[in-house]
Amino acid sequence: MIQFLLILIIFNSAFGRSAPNSTAKLDVDDRIYRGKKVEIVEFPYVVSILENNKQECGGSLYKKDIVITAAHCLWEILSLEKLKVRLGSSKHNSGGVIKKVKSFKVHPKYNPITHEYDIGVIHLESPVELTTSIQTIELAKSQPTAGSTATVVGWGSTEKNEYPAQIRAVVLKTISNSECASKSYKYGSDILDNMI
């Protein structure tokens, strides 16, 4: 169950901070190619994670005061006071509700070089009020099968390497871990069992 939630987080937080190239074995891709503009009411659990009031990553609202995101979004954060979460807005730079962060935790086994255990949890300073544009994410009952569709949502770069303020979504087909680890894809043997 948790593994599938983590898959959803990755699909729903497509804008992410990647580890520095000097140490990263895998580059985290932050693009939403061929994505279409959508409104937050279609994906009301998607949040924008801000550092110094600038978009850094996306995440998913899990409980009224808990956001799930990727560990690579949090592992270099030095000041809790500079971290905030914007909820209920289609734009990462305006609107919605901004919440301060009480605390955050990166998975203790997170590896910034291989990106294993790439999950983090943010605890908001106070619970958010649920509305049509702010909802918690529903947990899936089962893991998706290869070939099923998945919607990637976020503020990632477009095919023109631009970072639009408006949230975008693209529907993709899922593949199995073994297919992803094959020579057909650029990551090949870098795909490990503890990756999300």
Short mmCIF file of C-alpha atoms in Angstrom, two decimals:
data_model
loop_
_atom_site.label_atom_id
_atom_site.label_comp_id
_atom_site.label_asym_id
_atom_site.label_seq_id
_atom_site.Cartn_x
_atom_site.Cartn_y
_atom_site.Cartn_z
CA MET A 1 0.00 0.00 0.00
CA ILE A 2 2.69 2.49 0.98
CA GLN A 3 4.65 1.68 -2.19
CA PHE A 4 1.66 2.63 -4.34
CA LEU A 5 1.14 5.84 -2.37
CA LEU A 6 4.75 6.66 -3.08
CA ILE A 7 4.24 6.03 -6.78
CA LEU A 8 1.37 8.52 -6.68
CA ILE A 9 3.57 11.04 -4.95
CA ILE A 10 6.17 10.81 -7.67
CA PHE A 11 3.50 11.11 -10.36
CA ASN A 12 1.96 14.06 -8.55
CA SER A 13 5.10 15.94 -7.57
CA ALA A 14 6.77 16.22 -10.91
CA PHE A 15 8.65 19.40 -10.07
CA GLY A 16 11.58 18.40 -7.93
CA ARG A 17 15.00 19.42 -6.82
CA SER A 18 17.60 17.05 -8.15
CA ALA A 19 20.77 16.14 -6.35
CA PRO A 20 23.87 17.96 -7.53
CA ASN A 21 25.29 16.36 -10.69
CA SER A 22 28.66 15.83 -9.06
CA THR A 23 27.21 13.25 -6.67
CA ALA A 24 24.02 12.09 -8.36
CA LYS A 25 24.04 8.70 -10.02
CA LEU A 26 20.57 9.39 -11.44
CA ASP A 27 19.29 12.78 -12.49
CA VAL A 28 15.76 13.36 -11.27
CA ASP A 29 13.71 14.47 -14.24
CA ASP A 30 11.50 17.46 -13.50
CA ARG A 31 9.73 17.81 -16.84
CA ILE A 32 6.10 17.53 -17.84
CA TYR A 33 6.48 17.24 -21.60
CA ARG A 34 3.34 17.67 -23.67
CA GLY A 35 1.44 18.51 -20.51
CA LYS A 36 -1.81 20.43 -20.67
CA LYS A 37 -2.89 23.21 -18.34
CA VAL A 38 -5.28 21.96 -15.67
CA GLU A 39 -7.02 23.46 -12.66
CA ILE A 40 -6.28 22.52 -9.06
CA VAL A 41 -9.88 21.36 -8.51
CA GLU A 42 -9.06 18.42 -10.81
CA PHE A 43 -6.13 17.42 -8.56
CA PRO A 44 -6.91 19.14 -5.22
CA TYR A 45 -4.36 17.09 -3.28
CA VAL A 46 -1.38 18.53 -5.19
CA VAL A 47 0.59 21.15 -3.27
CA SER A 48 3.50 23.44 -4.06
CA ILE A 49 6.47 23.32 -1.69
CA LEU A 50 8.19 26.68 -1.39
CA GLU A 51 11.63 27.60 -0.10
CA ASN A 52 12.25 31.33 0.31
CA ASN A 53 8.83 31.81 -1.35
CA LYS A 54 10.05 30.11 -4.55
CA GLN A 55 8.70 26.88 -6.02
CA GLU A 56 10.99 23.96 -5.16
CA CYS A 57 8.86 20.82 -5.39
CA GLY A 58 5.40 19.43 -5.43
CA GLY A 59 3.77 17.08 -2.98
CA SER A 60 0.49 15.45 -2.02
CA LEU A 61 -1.73 16.36 0.93
CA TYR A 62 -2.09 13.11 2.87
CA LYS A 63 -3.86 14.38 6.00
CA LYS A 64 -5.06 17.89 6.84
CA ASP A 65 -1.64 18.64 8.30
CA ILE A 66 0.66 16.16 6.52
CA VAL A 67 2.24 16.45 3.07
CA ILE A 68 4.15 13.62 1.40
CA THR A 69 6.91 14.52 -1.04
CA ALA A 70 10.23 13.25 -2.33
CA ALA A 71 13.22 13.21 0.04
CA HIS A 72 15.36 14.95 -2.58
CA CYS A 73 13.07 17.97 -2.12
CA LEU A 74 13.96 18.27 1.56
CA TRP A 75 17.42 16.86 2.17
CA GLU A 76 19.28 20.15 1.63
CA ILE A 77 16.82 22.40 3.48
CA LEU A 78 18.77 24.27 6.14
CA SER A 79 16.11 26.57 7.60
CA LEU A 80 12.65 25.41 8.61
CA GLU A 81 11.48 29.04 8.68
CA LYS A 82 12.10 29.37 4.93
CA LEU A 83 9.94 26.34 4.07
CA LYS A 84 6.22 26.81 3.30
CA VAL A 85 3.48 24.92 1.48
CA ARG A 86 0.94 26.46 -0.93
CA LEU A 87 -2.34 24.55 -1.18
CA GLY A 88 -5.46 25.07 -3.29
CA SER A 89 -3.91 27.03 -6.14
CA SER A 90 -3.38 26.18 -9.80
CA LYS A 91 -0.36 28.50 -9.76
CA HIS A 92 2.76 27.91 -7.73
CA ASN A 93 3.38 31.63 -7.28
CA SER A 94 -0.02 33.03 -6.24
CA GLY A 95 -3.40 32.23 -4.74
CA GLY A 96 -4.52 29.46 -2.47
CA VAL A 97 -3.50 29.07 1.15
CA ILE A 98 0.07 29.21 2.41
CA LYS A 99 0.94 27.16 5.50
CA LYS A 100 4.08 27.28 7.60
CA VAL A 101 5.91 24.05 8.27
CA LYS A 102 6.16 22.69 11.81
CA SER A 103 8.67 19.95 10.95
CA PHE A 104 9.81 17.62 8.19
CA LYS A 105 11.48 14.23 8.01
CA VAL A 106 13.46 12.55 5.25
CA HIS A 107 13.42 8.74 5.16
CA PRO A 108 16.39 7.61 7.29
CA LYS A 109 17.66 5.35 4.49
CA TYR A 110 17.39 7.99 1.76
CA ASN A 111 20.43 7.89 -0.52
CA PRO A 112 20.98 11.14 -2.48
CA ILE A 113 23.28 9.36 -4.93
CA THR A 114 21.04 6.43 -5.90
CA HIS A 115 17.69 8.02 -4.89
CA GLU A 116 16.66 4.93 -2.93
CA TYR A 117 13.96 5.57 -0.28
CA ASP A 118 13.20 8.94 -1.89
CA ILE A 119 10.34 9.97 0.39
CA GLY A 120 9.83 12.78 2.84
CA VAL A 121 7.05 13.92 5.14
CA ILE A 122 6.14 17.51 6.00
CA HIS A 123 4.07 18.31 9.10
CA LEU A 124 2.20 21.61 8.67
CA GLU A 125 2.06 24.08 11.56
CA SER A 126 -1.75 23.81 11.61
CA PRO A 127 -4.36 21.72 9.77
CA VAL A 128 -5.73 23.12 6.53
CA GLU A 129 -9.46 23.51 5.92
CA LEU A 130 -10.65 21.16 3.17
CA THR A 131 -12.41 22.82 0.21
CA THR A 132 -13.12 21.94 -3.41
CA SER A 133 -9.54 22.93 -4.25
CA ILE A 134 -7.88 21.41 -1.15
CA GLN A 135 -8.42 17.69 -0.51
CA THR A 136 -6.41 14.79 0.84
CA ILE A 137 -5.17 12.15 -1.58
CA GLU A 138 -7.01 8.83 -1.64
CA LEU A 139 -4.97 5.70 -1.22
CA ALA A 140 -5.22 3.14 -3.98
CA LYS A 141 -6.28 -0.38 -3.11
CA SER A 142 -3.61 -2.02 -5.28
CA GLN A 143 -0.40 -1.32 -7.16
CA PRO A 144 -0.85 -0.34 -10.82
CA THR A 145 -0.08 -2.96 -13.42
CA ALA A 146 2.36 -2.29 -16.24
CA GLY A 147 0.57 -0.67 -19.15
CA SER A 148 -2.02 1.11 -17.01
CA THR A 149 -2.26 4.88 -17.26
CA ALA A 150 -0.90 7.34 -14.73
CA THR A 151 -1.36 11.08 -14.62
CA VAL A 152 1.73 13.15 -13.86
CA VAL A 153 0.78 16.50 -12.35
CA GLY A 154 2.92 19.44 -11.35
CA TRP A 155 4.81 22.56 -12.25
CA GLY A 156 7.73 20.85 -14.00
CA SER A 157 9.42 22.23 -17.08
CA THR A 158 7.81 21.91 -20.47
CA GLU A 159 9.39 20.60 -23.65
CA LYS A 160 10.71 24.15 -24.15
CA ASN A 161 12.56 23.98 -20.80
CA GLU A 162 10.26 26.63 -19.32
CA TYR A 163 8.73 26.43 -15.85
CA PRO A 164 5.15 27.65 -16.19
CA ALA A 165 3.32 29.06 -13.18
CA GLN A 166 0.14 27.14 -14.14
CA ILE A 167 -0.13 23.51 -13.05
CA ARG A 168 0.02 20.96 -15.87
CA ALA A 169 -0.83 17.30 -16.31
CA VAL A 170 0.10 14.57 -18.76
CA VAL A 171 -1.20 11.00 -19.00
CA LEU A 172 1.45 8.31 -19.45
CA LYS A 173 1.58 4.51 -19.56
CA THR A 174 3.27 2.77 -16.64
CA ILE A 175 6.01 0.19 -17.16
CA SER A 176 7.30 -2.56 -14.90
CA ASN A 177 10.47 -2.15 -12.83
CA SER A 178 12.21 -4.78 -14.94
CA GLU A 179 11.32 -2.98 -18.16
CA CYS A 180 12.47 0.32 -16.68
CA ALA A 181 15.76 -1.31 -15.65
CA SER A 182 16.30 -2.79 -19.13
CA LYS A 183 18.72 -1.35 -21.68
CA SER A 184 15.74 0.14 -23.54
CA TYR A 185 15.61 3.03 -21.07
CA LYS A 186 18.38 5.43 -20.13
CA TYR A 187 18.50 4.40 -16.45
CA GLY A 188 19.09 0.68 -17.07
CA SER A 189 20.74 -1.11 -14.16
CA ASP A 190 20.56 2.04 -12.00
CA ILE A 191 16.94 1.13 -11.16
CA LEU A 192 16.94 -0.47 -7.72
CA ASP A 193 14.27 -2.28 -5.68
CA ASN A 194 14.14 0.46 -3.03
CA MET A 195 13.31 3.21 -5.49
CA ILE A 196 9.86 4.62 -5.58
#
